[in-house]
Amino acid sequence: MKAKNRDQSLSDSRELDGSYDQLTVPPWGLHRCFWLKCLLGYWMDCHELPKECPSGVVNEENFKTIYSQFFPQGDSSMYAHFLFEAFDTNKNGSVSFEDFVFGLSIILRGTINDRLNWAFNLYDLNKDGCITKEEMLDIMRSIYDMMGKYTYPTMQDDAPREHVESFFQKMDRNKDGVVTIEEFIESCKKDENIMQSMQLFDNVI
Ligand code: CA
Ligand code: CA
């Protein structure tokens, strides 16, 4: 009975928003390219960067503001924080235009390995080289918060935890409780859905 309800809620959420299918995989499906384009457009507008020599920087608050505009129905601040950390590669609290373009170029035009490395780095919150269930749960919760769980009344409270469990079933190949970059890349490459969602970018840009 419980399982049936869960199936029902999953299919309901898929009808509402196909991006839920992509929640357990690297975030390409969730993002497609829309936020990348929007973010870039917004940033250029806001900062009026000269095209030849862009030198503006964006801080975490800017990321949060931008995200809150695209996901007004939810609370995107945590997810924006995680993304900011992934873009802020030298950890100085700001993302320069060059950092941003470098990150984008990996996401949009990098090799499969480059893109998977980038996604792994996003999920590996403390950047110690492996993804724990706690880290993945933080990410999943932030995504659910961003999408706005109250918009989807059929969504179960434990849905983020279930996504984490299925992520680990797929990715933690030696079952030691953490996902390493090797496990992550190998598992993603064997998963048709993930590979397909990553190729979405190749067609839109
Ligand atoms: Ca970690
Ligand atoms: Ca493992």
XYZ file of C-alpha atoms and ligand atoms in Angstrom:
207
model
C 0.000 0.000 0.000
C 2.724 2.386 1.005
C 4.741 1.445 -2.067
C 1.755 2.120 -4.247
C 1.321 5.589 -2.807
C 4.937 6.306 -3.410
C 4.725 5.182 -7.042
C 1.666 7.327 -7.429
C 3.380 10.377 -5.994
C 6.400 9.859 -8.214
C 4.310 9.594 -11.338
C 2.323 12.646 -10.288
C 5.464 14.662 -9.843
C 6.727 13.505 -13.222
C 3.584 14.779 -14.831
C 4.047 18.090 -13.121
C 7.678 18.424 -13.943
C 9.770 15.975 -15.918
C 12.916 17.256 -14.251
C 12.183 15.080 -11.209
C 13.324 12.138 -13.287
C 16.776 13.606 -13.286
C 17.170 14.245 -9.589
C 19.272 11.202 -8.850
C 21.752 11.863 -11.600
C 24.203 14.679 -12.247
C 22.289 17.919 -12.385
C 22.214 18.387 -16.147
C 18.624 17.310 -16.510
C 17.455 19.588 -13.761
C 19.237 22.581 -15.132
C 19.173 21.912 -18.823
C 20.765 25.054 -20.016
C 18.140 27.471 -18.951
C 19.684 28.715 -15.759
C 23.091 28.929 -17.302
C 21.851 31.144 -20.059
C 19.692 33.152 -17.692
C 22.420 33.525 -15.153
C 24.848 34.728 -17.730
C 22.308 37.100 -19.252
C 21.314 38.419 -15.861
C 24.892 38.870 -14.818
C 25.806 40.734 -17.973
C 22.801 43.020 -17.563
C 23.410 43.682 -13.908
C 27.047 44.373 -14.122
C 27.093 45.857 -17.587
C 30.329 44.121 -18.224
C 32.293 45.375 -21.195
C 32.288 42.488 -23.639
C 35.981 42.703 -24.437
C 37.202 42.795 -20.893
C 34.739 41.439 -18.394
C 36.027 41.932 -14.893
C 32.950 41.769 -12.662
C 32.684 39.401 -9.768
C 29.633 37.757 -8.267
C 29.283 36.743 -4.636
C 27.124 34.180 -2.913
C 24.332 36.660 -2.245
C 24.103 37.385 -5.983
C 23.734 33.670 -6.697
C 20.978 33.418 -4.106
C 19.129 36.424 -5.491
C 19.291 35.079 -9.031
C 18.089 31.646 -7.990
C 15.245 33.014 -5.919
C 13.952 34.735 -9.042
C 13.921 31.534 -11.048
C 12.471 29.405 -8.264
C 10.096 31.788 -6.506
C 7.900 28.936 -5.261
C 10.659 27.422 -3.149
C 13.686 28.224 -1.055
C 16.734 28.030 -3.309
C 19.258 29.578 -0.921
C 20.926 26.311 0.095
C 21.233 25.008 -3.441
C 22.597 28.373 -4.589
C 25.147 28.115 -1.785
C 26.321 24.679 -2.959
C 26.532 25.797 -6.564
C 28.442 28.883 -5.578
C 30.984 26.702 -3.761
C 31.413 24.609 -6.901
C 32.057 27.692 -9.035
C 34.255 29.432 -6.469
C 37.205 27.163 -7.168
C 39.836 29.274 -5.397
C 37.600 29.733 -2.327
C 37.920 33.483 -2.076
C 34.201 34.128 -1.667
C 33.621 35.494 -5.130
C 33.254 34.117 -8.614
C 34.962 36.148 -11.271
C 33.636 36.279 -14.784
C 36.561 34.107 -15.832
C 35.732 31.503 -13.141
C 32.149 31.496 -14.255
C 32.936 31.076 -17.933
C 35.466 28.376 -17.091
C 32.810 26.451 -15.131
C 30.263 26.930 -17.887
C 32.666 25.779 -20.555
C 33.129 22.513 -18.662
C 29.409 22.043 -18.151
C 28.500 22.862 -21.713
C 31.458 21.824 -23.760
C 33.691 19.639 -21.605
C 34.349 15.969 -22.218
C 32.074 13.497 -20.451
C 34.789 12.988 -17.822
C 35.181 16.744 -17.294
C 31.440 17.164 -16.831
C 31.192 14.244 -14.437
C 34.140 15.580 -12.464
C 32.376 18.907 -12.176
C 29.164 17.276 -10.947
C 31.116 15.153 -8.470
C 32.803 18.243 -7.107
C 29.407 19.893 -6.662
C 28.119 16.936 -4.643
C 31.320 16.459 -2.637
C 30.468 19.289 -0.284
C 33.594 19.194 1.889
C 35.775 18.472 -1.178
C 37.545 15.514 0.437
C 37.271 13.296 -2.622
C 34.251 11.188 -1.722
C 30.505 11.713 -1.489
C 28.821 10.609 1.741
C 25.125 9.973 2.244
C 24.960 13.055 4.452
C 26.353 15.225 1.671
C 23.967 13.775 -0.880
C 21.054 14.243 1.510
C 21.964 17.905 1.961
C 22.037 18.310 -1.820
C 18.740 16.483 -2.343
C 16.992 18.472 0.369
C 18.261 21.706 -1.116
C 16.896 20.698 -4.532
C 13.522 19.765 -3.082
C 13.430 23.031 -1.138
C 14.272 24.912 -4.295
C 11.535 23.217 -6.321
C 9.131 24.058 -3.511
C 7.683 20.960 -1.892
C 4.459 22.739 -1.051
C 3.828 23.129 -4.753
C 3.761 19.343 -4.956
C 1.407 18.160 -2.228
C 1.820 14.490 -3.163
C 5.542 14.607 -2.487
C 6.509 12.474 0.490
C 8.680 13.978 3.211
C 11.156 11.142 2.897
C 11.524 11.552 -0.875
C 15.008 13.163 -0.625
C 16.220 10.265 1.527
C 14.837 7.744 -0.951
C 16.634 9.513 -3.765
C 19.860 9.305 -1.789
C 19.366 5.578 -1.211
C 18.790 4.891 -4.891
C 21.776 7.096 -5.774
C 23.997 5.017 -3.463
C 22.592 1.723 -4.696
C 23.604 2.704 -8.173
C 26.883 4.477 -7.445
C 28.472 2.901 -4.368
C 29.760 -0.154 -6.178
C 31.917 -1.601 -3.379
C 29.245 -0.832 -0.777
C 31.596 0.913 1.643
C 29.175 3.765 2.272
C 30.891 6.456 0.205
C 31.014 7.208 -3.508
C 34.427 7.913 -4.956
C 35.085 9.734 -8.223
C 36.007 6.426 -9.876
C 32.729 4.817 -8.804
C 30.797 7.895 -9.840
C 32.274 8.113 -13.327
C 32.017 4.387 -13.955
C 28.392 4.211 -12.788
C 27.319 7.291 -14.733
C 28.894 6.033 -17.928
C 26.971 2.774 -17.626
C 23.670 4.569 -17.126
C 21.852 5.375 -20.357
C 19.586 7.981 -18.778
C 22.498 9.901 -17.338
C 24.436 9.833 -20.568
C 21.367 10.976 -22.481
C 20.679 13.832 -20.105
C 24.268 14.979 -20.421
C 23.976 15.084 -24.168
C 21.019 17.433 -23.961
C 23.470 20.272 -23.825
C 25.056 19.265 -27.097
C 21.817 20.034 -28.904
C 20.817 23.308 -27.333
C 23.909 25.451 -27.446
Ca 32.941 14.597 0.912
Ca 32.272 3.105 -2.478
